[in-house]
């Protein structure tokens, strides 16, 4: 087992989750945080089974993730 950082976003119509440090596109979704997290875990496992462990980066370049807001002039 290898720890994988996962971003979970809350949207008006549910939650979206995606992992960091995996080659390719892997996304999970759900009506709740827990559902989205379970869905993305399942998607990660499937992705590894299909494409092999080569999709896992040896060392994720992401140590931590933060959310910040900035005002942009448009």
GROMACS .gro file of C-alpha atoms in nm, residues 25-62:
model
   38
   25UNK     CA    1  -0.661   1.087  -1.558
   26UNK     CA    2  -0.841   0.939  -1.257
   27UNK     CA    3  -1.157   1.098  -1.116
   28UNK     CA    4  -1.423   0.995  -0.868
   29UNK     CA    5  -1.758   1.153  -0.785
   30UNK     CA    6  -2.039   1.122  -0.536
   31UNK     CA    7  -2.323   1.293  -0.359
   32UNK     CA    8  -2.117   1.303  -0.038
   33UNK     CA    9  -1.750   1.345   0.054
   34UNK     CA   10  -1.733   0.979   0.156
   35UNK     CA   11  -1.891   0.858  -0.169
   36UNK     CA   12  -1.649   1.062  -0.381
   37UNK     CA   13  -1.352   0.937  -0.180
   38UNK     CA   14  -1.465   0.574  -0.212
   39UNK     CA   15  -1.526   0.620  -0.585
   40UNK     CA   16  -1.182   0.769  -0.652
   41UNK     CA   17  -1.013   0.494  -0.446
   42UNK     CA   18  -1.189   0.237  -0.664
   43UNK     CA   19  -1.090   0.429  -0.979
   44UNK     CA   20  -0.725   0.442  -0.865
   45UNK     CA   21  -0.722   0.066  -0.806
   46UNK     CA   22  -0.876   0.002  -1.149
   47UNK     CA   23  -0.627   0.240  -1.313
   48UNK     CA   24  -0.336   0.052  -1.154
   49UNK     CA   25  -0.481  -0.287  -1.254
   50UNK     CA   26  -0.521  -0.176  -1.617
   51UNK     CA   27  -0.199   0.022  -1.666
   52UNK     CA   28   0.029  -0.129  -1.403
   53UNK     CA   29   0.218   0.019  -1.112
   54UNK     CA   30   0.417   0.233  -1.355
   55UNK     CA   31   0.136   0.491  -1.327
   56UNK     CA   32   0.245   0.561  -0.969
   57UNK     CA   33   0.515   0.824  -0.945
   58UNK     CA   34   0.811   0.711  -0.734
   59UNK     CA   35   0.803   1.028  -0.528
   60UNK     CA   36   0.511   1.265  -0.565
   61UNK     CA   37   0.638   1.617  -0.627
   62UNK     CA   38   0.343   1.743  -0.420
   0.00000   0.00000   0.00000
